């Protein structure tokens, strides 16, 4: 999962302001995107396996998120079917993290950030199928740009190495899992608040990640907890929390433009620390996907 997508994206039900929402939500949005942008770098800095990194990200963040969830509102009495859906959502989120973290270690940070966000296009496509209608012009343009940009980036990765291409595909698979998470969570979103959904999904994803990490022989116990703590607090708590706060107060255009801060920062970190230079073709592909990410929010 690129962290560009908020874990509770389907919770965008409250009316949004279109006047910018004032300085506090805008600053929160920028700060949230900055926290999320450094997530892929923290994943690379950990000395555990990619799936284990996902486990620690959720395990460290869980107590804090539960605290915020309980303070936000009392937990309502839910039918067993809803709890089942939330557990499935947590497993899908765990699969998203596992595949995205695996991709981060194989491809460029900019690609990982962009490809992890394909859920932004897959979730509306699911809506079109359910509603049996075609995308509007803006949505159609967004989908076309996204497809063209991704094909260009995949082609460049193929030229670099099979490992880089595999990393791109892992990140795309993560986006598919996250879209599945959104579809499942959407069915129960009227019964739980954003913080409660975030906490439940986090708790439900911990055990699957630990089981997979141990079954595949990954190193689970780190020699240095610092990157994992920064990943959990920066991405899962601060990044997600600030984004949840900003989503209800800013227009979709502002949220979409703010999210573009993440691939820019990821590309800068990749270039400065890992020598991941972007060619003109890479920049065109990234620009197409980034533009599509903004347009799909406006069209929605």
PDB file of C-alpha atoms in Angstrom:
ATOM      1  CA  UNK A   1       0.000   0.000   0.000  1.00  0.00           C
ATOM      2  CA  UNK A   2       1.315   3.224  -0.866  1.00  0.00           C
ATOM      3  CA  UNK A   3       0.660   5.303   2.023  1.00  0.00           C
ATOM      4  CA  UNK A   4      -0.683   7.932  -0.256  1.00  0.00           C
ATOM      5  CA  UNK A   5      -4.066   6.430   0.186  1.00  0.00           C
ATOM      6  CA  UNK A   6      -5.768   6.957   3.563  1.00  0.00           C
ATOM      7  CA  UNK A   7      -6.747   3.709   5.246  1.00  0.00           C
ATOM      8  CA  UNK A   8     -10.277   4.994   5.716  1.00  0.00           C
ATOM      9  CA  UNK A   9     -10.840   6.377   2.244  1.00  0.00           C
ATOM     10  CA  UNK A  10     -14.434   5.119   2.043  1.00  0.00           C
ATOM     11  CA  UNK A  11     -15.261   7.270   5.061  1.00  0.00           C
ATOM     12  CA  UNK A  12     -15.433  10.378   2.932  1.00  0.00           C
ATOM     13  CA  UNK A  13     -19.125  10.780   3.652  1.00  0.00           C
ATOM     14  CA  UNK A  14     -19.219  14.092   5.590  1.00  0.00           C
ATOM     15  CA  UNK A  15     -19.681  17.176   3.384  1.00  0.00           C
ATOM     16  CA  UNK A  16     -16.368  18.690   2.420  1.00  0.00           C
ATOM     17  CA  UNK A  17     -15.597  22.361   2.397  1.00  0.00           C
ATOM     18  CA  UNK A  18     -14.478  23.709  -0.925  1.00  0.00           C
ATOM     19  CA  UNK A  19     -12.935  26.953   0.387  1.00  0.00           C
ATOM     20  CA  UNK A  20      -9.715  25.291   1.522  1.00  0.00           C
ATOM     21  CA  UNK A  21     -11.002  24.635   5.055  1.00  0.00           C
ATOM     22  CA  UNK A  22      -8.696  27.200   6.686  1.00  0.00           C
ATOM     23  CA  UNK A  23      -5.007  26.967   7.537  1.00  0.00           C
ATOM     24  CA  UNK A  24      -5.171  24.199  10.175  1.00  0.00           C
ATOM     25  CA  UNK A  25      -6.666  21.443   7.927  1.00  0.00           C
ATOM     26  CA  UNK A  26      -4.352  22.500   5.095  1.00  0.00           C
ATOM     27  CA  UNK A  27      -1.278  22.275   7.316  1.00  0.00           C
ATOM     28  CA  UNK A  28      -2.539  18.932   8.663  1.00  0.00           C
ATOM     29  CA  UNK A  29      -2.935  17.651   5.111  1.00  0.00           C
ATOM     30  CA  UNK A  30       0.611  18.684   4.168  1.00  0.00           C
ATOM     31  CA  UNK A  31       2.059  17.234   7.374  1.00  0.00           C
ATOM     32  CA  UNK A  32       0.154  13.987   6.880  1.00  0.00           C
ATOM     33  CA  UNK A  33       1.428  13.594   3.335  1.00  0.00           C
ATOM     34  CA  UNK A  34       4.997  14.300   4.436  1.00  0.00           C
ATOM     35  CA  UNK A  35       4.736  11.631   7.141  1.00  0.00           C
ATOM     36  CA  UNK A  36       3.369   9.140   4.618  1.00  0.00           C
ATOM     37  CA  UNK A  37       5.986  10.063   2.012  1.00  0.00           C
ATOM     38  CA  UNK A  38       8.853   8.861   4.206  1.00  0.00           C
ATOM     39  CA  UNK A  39       7.165   5.493   4.870  1.00  0.00           C
ATOM     40  CA  UNK A  40       8.833   3.625   1.964  1.00  0.00           C
ATOM     41  CA  UNK A  41      12.243   4.878   3.060  1.00  0.00           C
ATOM     42  CA  UNK A  42      11.615   3.582   6.607  1.00  0.00           C
ATOM     43  CA  UNK A  43      10.660   0.189   5.136  1.00  0.00           C
ATOM     44  CA  UNK A  44      14.021   0.021   3.382  1.00  0.00           C
ATOM     45  CA  UNK A  45      15.894   1.011   6.548  1.00  0.00           C
ATOM     46  CA  UNK A  46      14.444  -1.812   8.640  1.00  0.00           C
ATOM     47  CA  UNK A  47      16.565  -4.889   9.237  1.00  0.00           C
ATOM     48  CA  UNK A  48      13.591  -7.275   9.217  1.00  0.00           C
ATOM     49  CA  UNK A  49      11.745  -8.860   6.303  1.00  0.00           C
ATOM     50  CA  UNK A  50       9.146  -6.849   4.384  1.00  0.00           C
ATOM     51  CA  UNK A  51       6.207  -8.780   5.854  1.00  0.00           C
ATOM     52  CA  UNK A  52       7.690  -8.509   9.346  1.00  0.00           C
ATOM     53  CA  UNK A  53       8.000  -4.760   8.832  1.00  0.00           C
ATOM     54  CA  UNK A  54       4.266  -4.667   8.164  1.00  0.00           C
ATOM     55  CA  UNK A  55       3.651  -6.634  11.362  1.00  0.00           C
ATOM     56  CA  UNK A  56       5.648  -4.206  13.485  1.00  0.00           C
ATOM     57  CA  UNK A  57       4.053  -1.217  11.770  1.00  0.00           C
ATOM     58  CA  UNK A  58       0.606  -2.399  12.904  1.00  0.00           C
ATOM     59  CA  UNK A  59       1.628  -3.874  16.269  1.00  0.00           C
ATOM     60  CA  UNK A  60       3.355  -0.681  17.435  1.00  0.00           C
ATOM     61  CA  UNK A  61       0.561   1.580  16.167  1.00  0.00           C
ATOM     62  CA  UNK A  62      -2.370  -0.526  17.438  1.00  0.00           C
ATOM     63  CA  UNK A  63      -2.489   0.642  21.103  1.00  0.00           C
ATOM     64  CA  UNK A  64      -2.410   4.292  20.058  1.00  0.00           C
ATOM     65  CA  UNK A  65      -5.111   3.831  17.434  1.00  0.00           C
ATOM     66  CA  UNK A  66      -7.343   1.922  19.876  1.00  0.00           C
ATOM     67  CA  UNK A  67      -6.956   4.784  22.350  1.00  0.00           C
ATOM     68  CA  UNK A  68      -8.012   7.356  19.734  1.00  0.00           C
ATOM     69  CA  UNK A  69     -10.876   5.137  18.573  1.00  0.00           C
ATOM     70  CA  UNK A  70     -12.277   4.793  22.086  1.00  0.00           C
ATOM     71  CA  UNK A  71     -11.993   8.520  22.690  1.00  0.00           C
ATOM     72  CA  UNK A  72     -13.694   9.351  19.390  1.00  0.00           C
ATOM     73  CA  UNK A  73     -16.941   7.477  20.113  1.00  0.00           C
ATOM     74  CA  UNK A  74     -18.296   4.459  21.992  1.00  0.00           C
ATOM     75  CA  UNK A  75     -17.998   1.198  20.091  1.00  0.00           C
ATOM     76  CA  UNK A  76     -21.500   0.318  18.843  1.00  0.00           C
ATOM     77  CA  UNK A  77     -23.053  -3.121  19.048  1.00  0.00           C
ATOM     78  CA  UNK A  78     -22.424  -4.697  15.665  1.00  0.00           C
ATOM     79  CA  UNK A  79     -23.877  -7.819  14.033  1.00  0.00           C
ATOM     80  CA  UNK A  80     -21.492 -10.746  13.641  1.00  0.00           C
ATOM     81  CA  UNK A  81     -21.601 -10.317   9.882  1.00  0.00           C
ATOM     82  CA  UNK A  82     -20.172  -6.801  10.196  1.00  0.00           C
ATOM     83  CA  UNK A  83     -17.380  -7.999  12.485  1.00  0.00           C
ATOM     84  CA  UNK A  84     -16.642 -10.690   9.925  1.00  0.00           C
ATOM     85  CA  UNK A  85     -16.375  -8.084   7.191  1.00  0.00           C
ATOM     86  CA  UNK A  86     -14.024  -5.991   9.310  1.00  0.00           C
ATOM     87  CA  UNK A  87     -11.776  -8.986   9.942  1.00  0.00           C
ATOM     88  CA  UNK A  88     -11.701  -9.720   6.197  1.00  0.00           C
ATOM     89  CA  UNK A  89     -10.857  -6.043   5.642  1.00  0.00           C
ATOM     90  CA  UNK A  90      -7.952  -6.335   8.074  1.00  0.00           C
ATOM     91  CA  UNK A  91      -6.604  -9.410   6.287  1.00  0.00           C
ATOM     92  CA  UNK A  92      -6.808  -7.596   2.943  1.00  0.00           C
ATOM     93  CA  UNK A  93      -4.988  -4.633   4.437  1.00  0.00           C
ATOM     94  CA  UNK A  94      -2.310  -6.990   5.758  1.00  0.00           C
ATOM     95  CA  UNK A  95      -1.918  -8.453   2.253  1.00  0.00           C
ATOM     96  CA  UNK A  96      -1.637  -4.914   0.909  1.00  0.00           C
ATOM     97  CA  UNK A  97       1.188  -4.097   3.319  1.00  0.00           C
ATOM     98  CA  UNK A  98       3.030  -7.371   2.722  1.00  0.00           C
ATOM     99  CA  UNK A  99       3.072  -7.043  -1.069  1.00  0.00           C
ATOM    100  CA  UNK A 100       3.751  -3.301  -1.034  1.00  0.00           C
ATOM    101  CA  UNK A 101       6.696  -3.656   1.328  1.00  0.00           C
ATOM    102  CA  UNK A 102       8.075  -6.464  -0.859  1.00  0.00           C
ATOM    103  CA  UNK A 103       7.794  -4.176  -3.871  1.00  0.00           C
ATOM    104  CA  UNK A 104       9.524  -1.280  -2.092  1.00  0.00           C
ATOM    105  CA  UNK A 105      12.663  -3.410  -1.732  1.00  0.00           C
ATOM    106  CA  UNK A 106      12.706  -4.204  -5.458  1.00  0.00           C
ATOM    107  CA  UNK A 107      11.658  -1.093  -7.356  1.00  0.00           C
ATOM    108  CA  UNK A 108      12.284   2.644  -7.188  1.00  0.00           C
ATOM    109  CA  UNK A 109      10.650   4.576  -4.357  1.00  0.00           C
ATOM    110  CA  UNK A 110       8.789   6.846  -6.769  1.00  0.00           C
ATOM    111  CA  UNK A 111       7.327   3.846  -8.616  1.00  0.00           C
ATOM    112  CA  UNK A 112       6.341   2.169  -5.352  1.00  0.00           C
ATOM    113  CA  UNK A 113       4.458   5.275  -4.266  1.00  0.00           C
ATOM    114  CA  UNK A 114       2.631   5.686  -7.566  1.00  0.00           C
ATOM    115  CA  UNK A 115       1.794   2.023  -8.256  1.00  0.00           C
ATOM    116  CA  UNK A 116       0.601   1.468  -4.711  1.00  0.00           C
ATOM    117  CA  UNK A 117      -2.113   4.028  -5.420  1.00  0.00           C
ATOM    118  CA  UNK A 118      -3.884   2.187  -8.224  1.00  0.00           C
ATOM    119  CA  UNK A 119      -6.675   1.509  -5.725  1.00  0.00           C
ATOM    120  CA  UNK A 120      -7.682   5.115  -6.400  1.00  0.00           C
ATOM    121  CA  UNK A 121      -8.720   3.905  -9.867  1.00  0.00           C
ATOM    122  CA  UNK A 122      -9.870   0.358  -9.052  1.00  0.00           C
ATOM    123  CA  UNK A 123     -12.341   1.392  -6.359  1.00  0.00           C
ATOM    124  CA  UNK A 124     -14.264   3.762  -8.693  1.00  0.00           C
ATOM    125  CA  UNK A 125     -14.213   1.042 -11.378  1.00  0.00           C
ATOM    126  CA  UNK A 126     -15.935  -1.276  -8.912  1.00  0.00           C
ATOM    127  CA  UNK A 127     -18.524   1.451  -8.378  1.00  0.00           C
ATOM    128  CA  UNK A 128     -19.107   1.758 -12.131  1.00  0.00           C
ATOM    129  CA  UNK A 129     -19.652  -1.996 -12.393  1.00  0.00           C
ATOM    130  CA  UNK A 130     -22.104  -2.051  -9.474  1.00  0.00           C
ATOM    131  CA  UNK A 131     -23.972   0.997 -10.784  1.00  0.00           C
ATOM    132  CA  UNK A 132     -23.815  -0.338 -14.369  1.00  0.00           C
ATOM    133  CA  UNK A 133     -22.754   2.992 -15.765  1.00  0.00           C
ATOM    134  CA  UNK A 134     -19.791   4.423 -17.631  1.00  0.00           C
ATOM    135  CA  UNK A 135     -17.279   6.879 -16.142  1.00  0.00           C
ATOM    136  CA  UNK A 136     -17.896  10.557 -16.800  1.00  0.00           C
ATOM    137  CA  UNK A 137     -15.471  12.521 -18.964  1.00  0.00           C
ATOM    138  CA  UNK A 138     -13.143  13.500 -16.138  1.00  0.00           C
ATOM    139  CA  UNK A 139     -13.063   9.972 -14.746  1.00  0.00           C
ATOM    140  CA  UNK A 140     -12.521   8.499 -18.206  1.00  0.00           C
ATOM    141  CA  UNK A 141      -9.619  10.880 -18.805  1.00  0.00           C
ATOM    142  CA  UNK A 142      -8.139   9.952 -15.429  1.00  0.00           C
ATOM    143  CA  UNK A 143      -8.336   6.225 -16.166  1.00  0.00           C
ATOM    144  CA  UNK A 144      -6.788   6.704 -19.608  1.00  0.00           C
ATOM    145  CA  UNK A 145      -3.911   8.784 -18.238  1.00  0.00           C
ATOM    146  CA  UNK A 146      -3.318   6.291 -15.440  1.00  0.00           C
ATOM    147  CA  UNK A 147      -3.132   3.374 -17.872  1.00  0.00           C
ATOM    148  CA  UNK A 148      -0.763   5.214 -20.217  1.00  0.00           C
ATOM    149  CA  UNK A 149       1.468   6.383 -17.365  1.00  0.00           C
ATOM    150  CA  UNK A 150       1.666   2.942 -15.770  1.00  0.00           C
ATOM    151  CA  UNK A 151       2.521   1.267 -19.067  1.00  0.00           C
ATOM    152  CA  UNK A 152       5.312   3.789 -19.611  1.00  0.00           C
ATOM    153  CA  UNK A 153       6.709   3.235 -16.108  1.00  0.00           C
ATOM    154  CA  UNK A 154       6.453  -0.549 -16.438  1.00  0.00           C
ATOM    155  CA  UNK A 155       8.298  -0.399 -19.735  1.00  0.00           C
ATOM    156  CA  UNK A 156      11.100   1.596 -18.153  1.00  0.00           C
ATOM    157  CA  UNK A 157      11.318  -0.849 -15.243  1.00  0.00           C
ATOM    158  CA  UNK A 158      11.535  -3.764 -17.679  1.00  0.00           C
ATOM    159  CA  UNK A 159      14.467  -2.018 -19.363  1.00  0.00           C
ATOM    160  CA  UNK A 160      16.237  -1.648 -16.023  1.00  0.00           C
ATOM    161  CA  UNK A 161      15.883  -5.220 -14.700  1.00  0.00           C
ATOM    162  CA  UNK A 162      13.437  -8.020 -14.073  1.00  0.00           C
ATOM    163  CA  UNK A 163      13.761  -7.306 -10.338  1.00  0.00           C
ATOM    164  CA  UNK A 164      12.582  -3.717 -10.807  1.00  0.00           C
ATOM    165  CA  UNK A 165       9.653  -4.879 -12.922  1.00  0.00           C
ATOM    166  CA  UNK A 166       8.756  -7.454 -10.265  1.00  0.00           C
ATOM    167  CA  UNK A 167       8.807  -4.666  -7.671  1.00  0.00           C
ATOM    168  CA  UNK A 168       6.362  -2.637  -9.760  1.00  0.00           C
ATOM    169  CA  UNK A 169       4.044  -5.635 -10.060  1.00  0.00           C
ATOM    170  CA  UNK A 170       4.190  -6.286  -6.310  1.00  0.00           C
ATOM    171  CA  UNK A 171       3.181  -2.673  -5.676  1.00  0.00           C
ATOM    172  CA  UNK A 172       0.349  -2.938  -8.200  1.00  0.00           C
ATOM    173  CA  UNK A 173      -0.853  -6.127  -6.492  1.00  0.00           C
ATOM    174  CA  UNK A 174      -0.804  -4.205  -3.216  1.00  0.00           C
ATOM    175  CA  UNK A 175      -3.115  -1.643  -4.796  1.00  0.00           C
ATOM    176  CA  UNK A 176      -5.489  -4.449  -5.813  1.00  0.00           C
ATOM    177  CA  UNK A 177      -5.574  -5.769  -2.240  1.00  0.00           C
ATOM    178  CA  UNK A 178      -6.220  -2.282  -0.929  1.00  0.00           C
ATOM    179  CA  UNK A 179      -9.085  -1.809  -3.380  1.00  0.00           C
ATOM    180  CA  UNK A 180     -10.541  -5.041  -2.014  1.00  0.00           C
ATOM    181  CA  UNK A 181     -10.171  -3.614   1.480  1.00  0.00           C
ATOM    182  CA  UNK A 182     -12.078  -0.483   0.435  1.00  0.00           C
ATOM    183  CA  UNK A 183     -14.878  -2.530  -1.105  1.00  0.00           C
ATOM    184  CA  UNK A 184     -15.300  -4.627   2.059  1.00  0.00           C
ATOM    185  CA  UNK A 185     -15.097  -1.663   4.450  1.00  0.00           C
ATOM    186  CA  UNK A 186     -17.575   0.352   2.394  1.00  0.00           C
ATOM    187  CA  UNK A 187     -20.328  -2.092   3.361  1.00  0.00           C
ATOM    188  CA  UNK A 188     -19.954  -1.362   7.077  1.00  0.00           C
ATOM    189  CA  UNK A 189     -18.886   2.260   7.051  1.00  0.00           C
ATOM    190  CA  UNK A 190     -22.245   3.572   8.304  1.00  0.00           C
ATOM    191  CA  UNK A 191     -21.817   1.720  11.621  1.00  0.00           C
ATOM    192  CA  UNK A 192     -18.268   2.709  12.580  1.00  0.00           C
ATOM    193  CA  UNK A 193     -16.360   5.960  12.564  1.00  0.00           C
ATOM    194  CA  UNK A 194     -13.100   6.508  10.738  1.00  0.00           C
ATOM    195  CA  UNK A 195     -10.859   6.035  13.790  1.00  0.00           C
ATOM    196  CA  UNK A 196     -12.734   2.906  14.837  1.00  0.00           C
ATOM    197  CA  UNK A 197     -12.404   1.378  11.375  1.00  0.00           C
ATOM    198  CA  UNK A 198      -8.714   2.228  11.299  1.00  0.00           C
ATOM    199  CA  UNK A 199      -8.179   0.602  14.714  1.00  0.00           C
ATOM    200  CA  UNK A 200     -10.124  -2.580  13.884  1.00  0.00           C
ATOM    201  CA  UNK A 201      -8.380  -3.045  10.521  1.00  0.00           C
ATOM    202  CA  UNK A 202      -5.013  -2.526  12.203  1.00  0.00           C
ATOM    203  CA  UNK A 203      -5.761  -5.111  14.910  1.00  0.00           C
ATOM    204  CA  UNK A 204      -7.097  -7.639  12.394  1.00  0.00           C
ATOM    205  CA  UNK A 205      -3.980  -7.366  10.237  1.00  0.00           C
ATOM    206  CA  UNK A 206      -1.402  -8.050  12.953  1.00  0.00           C
ATOM    207  CA  UNK A 207      -1.729 -11.847  13.274  1.00  0.00           C
ATOM    208  CA  UNK A 208      -1.774 -12.638   9.517  1.00  0.00           C
ATOM    209  CA  UNK A 209       1.400 -10.625   8.957  1.00  0.00           C
ATOM    210  CA  UNK A 210       3.226 -12.311  11.838  1.00  0.00           C
ATOM    211  CA  UNK A 211       2.156 -15.793  10.695  1.00  0.00           C
ATOM    212  CA  UNK A 212       3.288 -15.182   7.098  1.00  0.00           C
ATOM    213  CA  UNK A 213       6.584 -13.604   8.199  1.00  0.00           C
ATOM    214  CA  UNK A 214       7.418 -16.586  10.391  1.00  0.00           C
ATOM    215  CA  UNK A 215       6.227 -19.159   7.843  1.00  0.00           C
ATOM    216  CA  UNK A 216       8.447 -17.675   5.114  1.00  0.00           C
ATOM    217  CA  UNK A 217      11.494 -17.585   7.367  1.00  0.00           C
ATOM    218  CA  UNK A 218      11.838 -13.805   7.511  1.00  0.00           C
ATOM    219  CA  UNK A 219      13.809 -12.140  10.265  1.00  0.00           C
ATOM    220  CA  UNK A 220      11.122 -10.854  12.620  1.00  0.00           C
ATOM    221  CA  UNK A 221      12.975  -9.483  15.641  1.00  0.00           C
ATOM    222  CA  UNK A 222      14.926  -6.330  14.709  1.00  0.00           C
ATOM    223  CA  UNK A 223      18.299  -5.278  16.040  1.00  0.00           C
ATOM    224  CA  UNK A 224      17.187  -1.651  15.738  1.00  0.00           C
ATOM    225  CA  UNK A 225      13.584  -0.636  16.403  1.00  0.00           C
ATOM    226  CA  UNK A 226      14.054   2.986  15.301  1.00  0.00           C
ATOM    227  CA  UNK A 227      12.911   2.674  11.641  1.00  0.00           C
ATOM    228  CA  UNK A 228       9.968   0.489  12.687  1.00  0.00           C
ATOM    229  CA  UNK A 229       8.818   2.946  15.351  1.00  0.00           C
ATOM    230  CA  UNK A 230       9.129   5.814  12.872  1.00  0.00           C
ATOM    231  CA  UNK A 231       7.204   3.761  10.287  1.00  0.00           C
ATOM    232  CA  UNK A 232       4.395   2.969  12.740  1.00  0.00           C
ATOM    233  CA  UNK A 233       4.099   6.446  14.233  1.00  0.00           C
ATOM    234  CA  UNK A 234       4.762   8.327  11.002  1.00  0.00           C
ATOM    235  CA  UNK A 235       2.684   6.311   8.536  1.00  0.00           C
ATOM    236  CA  UNK A 236       0.064   4.431  10.533  1.00  0.00           C
ATOM    237  CA  UNK A 237      -0.679   7.015  13.237  1.00  0.00           C
ATOM    238  CA  UNK A 238       0.340  10.540  12.214  1.00  0.00           C
ATOM    239  CA  UNK A 239       0.068  10.149   8.439  1.00  0.00           C
ATOM    240  CA  UNK A 240      -3.266   8.323   8.468  1.00  0.00           C
ATOM    241  CA  UNK A 241      -4.661  10.385  11.345  1.00  0.00           C
ATOM    242  CA  UNK A 242      -3.864  13.771   9.851  1.00  0.00           C
ATOM    243  CA  UNK A 243      -5.212  12.639   6.474  1.00  0.00           C
ATOM    244  CA  UNK A 244      -8.471  11.460   8.060  1.00  0.00           C
ATOM    245  CA  UNK A 245      -8.824  14.858   9.734  1.00  0.00           C
ATOM    246  CA  UNK A 246      -8.100  16.812   6.541  1.00  0.00           C
ATOM    247  CA  UNK A 247     -10.355  14.723   4.281  1.00  0.00           C
ATOM    248  CA  UNK A 248     -13.533  15.953   5.993  1.00  0.00           C
ATOM    249  CA  UNK A 249     -12.540  19.623   5.808  1.00  0.00           C
ATOM    250  CA  UNK A 250     -10.836  20.165   2.444  1.00  0.00           C
ATOM    251  CA  UNK A 251     -12.065  19.875  -1.127  1.00  0.00           C
ATOM    252  CA  UNK A 252     -11.214  16.770  -3.193  1.00  0.00           C
ATOM    253  CA  UNK A 253      -8.999  18.929  -5.440  1.00  0.00           C
ATOM    254  CA  UNK A 254      -6.892  20.141  -2.504  1.00  0.00           C
ATOM    255  CA  UNK A 255      -6.626  16.600  -1.091  1.00  0.00           C
ATOM    256  CA  UNK A 256      -5.625  15.247  -4.505  1.00  0.00           C
ATOM    257  CA  UNK A 257      -3.004  17.934  -5.084  1.00  0.00           C
ATOM    258  CA  UNK A 258      -1.618  17.446  -1.578  1.00  0.00           C
ATOM    259  CA  UNK A 259      -1.196  13.728  -2.199  1.00  0.00           C
ATOM    260  CA  UNK A 260       1.188  14.542  -5.052  1.00  0.00           C
ATOM    261  CA  UNK A 261       3.688  15.631  -2.417  1.00  0.00           C
ATOM    262  CA  UNK A 262       4.346  11.962  -1.665  1.00  0.00           C
ATOM    263  CA  UNK A 263       5.757  10.764  -5.010  1.00  0.00           C
ATOM    264  CA  UNK A 264       7.813  13.961  -5.245  1.00  0.00           C
ATOM    265  CA  UNK A 265       9.392  13.355  -1.829  1.00  0.00           C
ATOM    266  CA  UNK A 266       9.819   9.630  -2.549  1.00  0.00           C
ATOM    267  CA  UNK A 267      11.545  10.405  -5.842  1.00  0.00           C
ATOM    268  CA  UNK A 268      13.852  12.907  -4.122  1.00  0.00           C
ATOM    269  CA  UNK A 269      14.794  10.406  -1.398  1.00  0.00           C
ATOM    270  CA  UNK A 270      15.352   7.671  -3.978  1.00  0.00           C
ATOM    271  CA  UNK A 271      17.588   9.906  -6.085  1.00  0.00           C
ATOM    272  CA  UNK A 272      19.597  11.289  -3.159  1.00  0.00           C
ATOM    273  CA  UNK A 273      20.142   8.080  -1.175  1.00  0.00           C
ATOM    274  CA  UNK A 274      19.826   5.250  -3.693  1.00  0.00           C
ATOM    275  CA  UNK A 275      20.827   6.834  -7.000  1.00  0.00           C
ATOM    276  CA  UNK A 276      17.356   6.223  -8.487  1.00  0.00           C
ATOM    277  CA  UNK A 277      17.532   8.775 -11.280  1.00  0.00           C
ATOM    278  CA  UNK A 278      14.392   9.346 -13.322  1.00  0.00           C
ATOM    279  CA  UNK A 279      14.647   9.710 -17.091  1.00  0.00           C
ATOM    280  CA  UNK A 280      12.393  11.872 -19.244  1.00  0.00           C
ATOM    281  CA  UNK A 281      10.196   8.845 -19.956  1.00  0.00           C
ATOM    282  CA  UNK A 282       9.914   8.141 -16.215  1.00  0.00           C
ATOM    283  CA  UNK A 283       8.904  11.732 -15.558  1.00  0.00           C
ATOM    284  CA  UNK A 284       6.249  11.647 -18.283  1.00  0.00           C
ATOM    285  CA  UNK A 285       4.838   8.390 -16.903  1.00  0.00           C
ATOM    286  CA  UNK A 286       4.868   9.657 -13.327  1.00  0.00           C
ATOM    287  CA  UNK A 287       3.251  12.941 -14.383  1.00  0.00           C
ATOM    288  CA  UNK A 288       0.468  11.057 -16.177  1.00  0.00           C
ATOM    289  CA  UNK A 289      -0.290   8.888 -13.138  1.00  0.00           C
ATOM    290  CA  UNK A 290      -0.072  11.876 -10.780  1.00  0.00           C
ATOM    291  CA  UNK A 291      -2.452  13.904 -12.931  1.00  0.00           C
ATOM    292  CA  UNK A 292      -4.841  10.960 -13.037  1.00  0.00           C
ATOM    293  CA  UNK A 293      -4.786  10.735  -9.238  1.00  0.00           C
ATOM    294  CA  UNK A 294      -5.995  14.341  -9.035  1.00  0.00           C
ATOM    295  CA  UNK A 295      -8.588  13.976 -11.799  1.00  0.00           C
ATOM    296  CA  UNK A 296     -10.121  10.812 -10.349  1.00  0.00           C
ATOM    297  CA  UNK A 297     -10.752  12.622  -7.060  1.00  0.00           C
ATOM    298  CA  UNK A 298     -12.398  15.541  -8.863  1.00  0.00           C
ATOM    299  CA  UNK A 299     -14.493  13.199 -10.972  1.00  0.00           C
ATOM    300  CA  UNK A 300     -15.619  11.264  -7.898  1.00  0.00           C
TER     301      UNK A 300
END
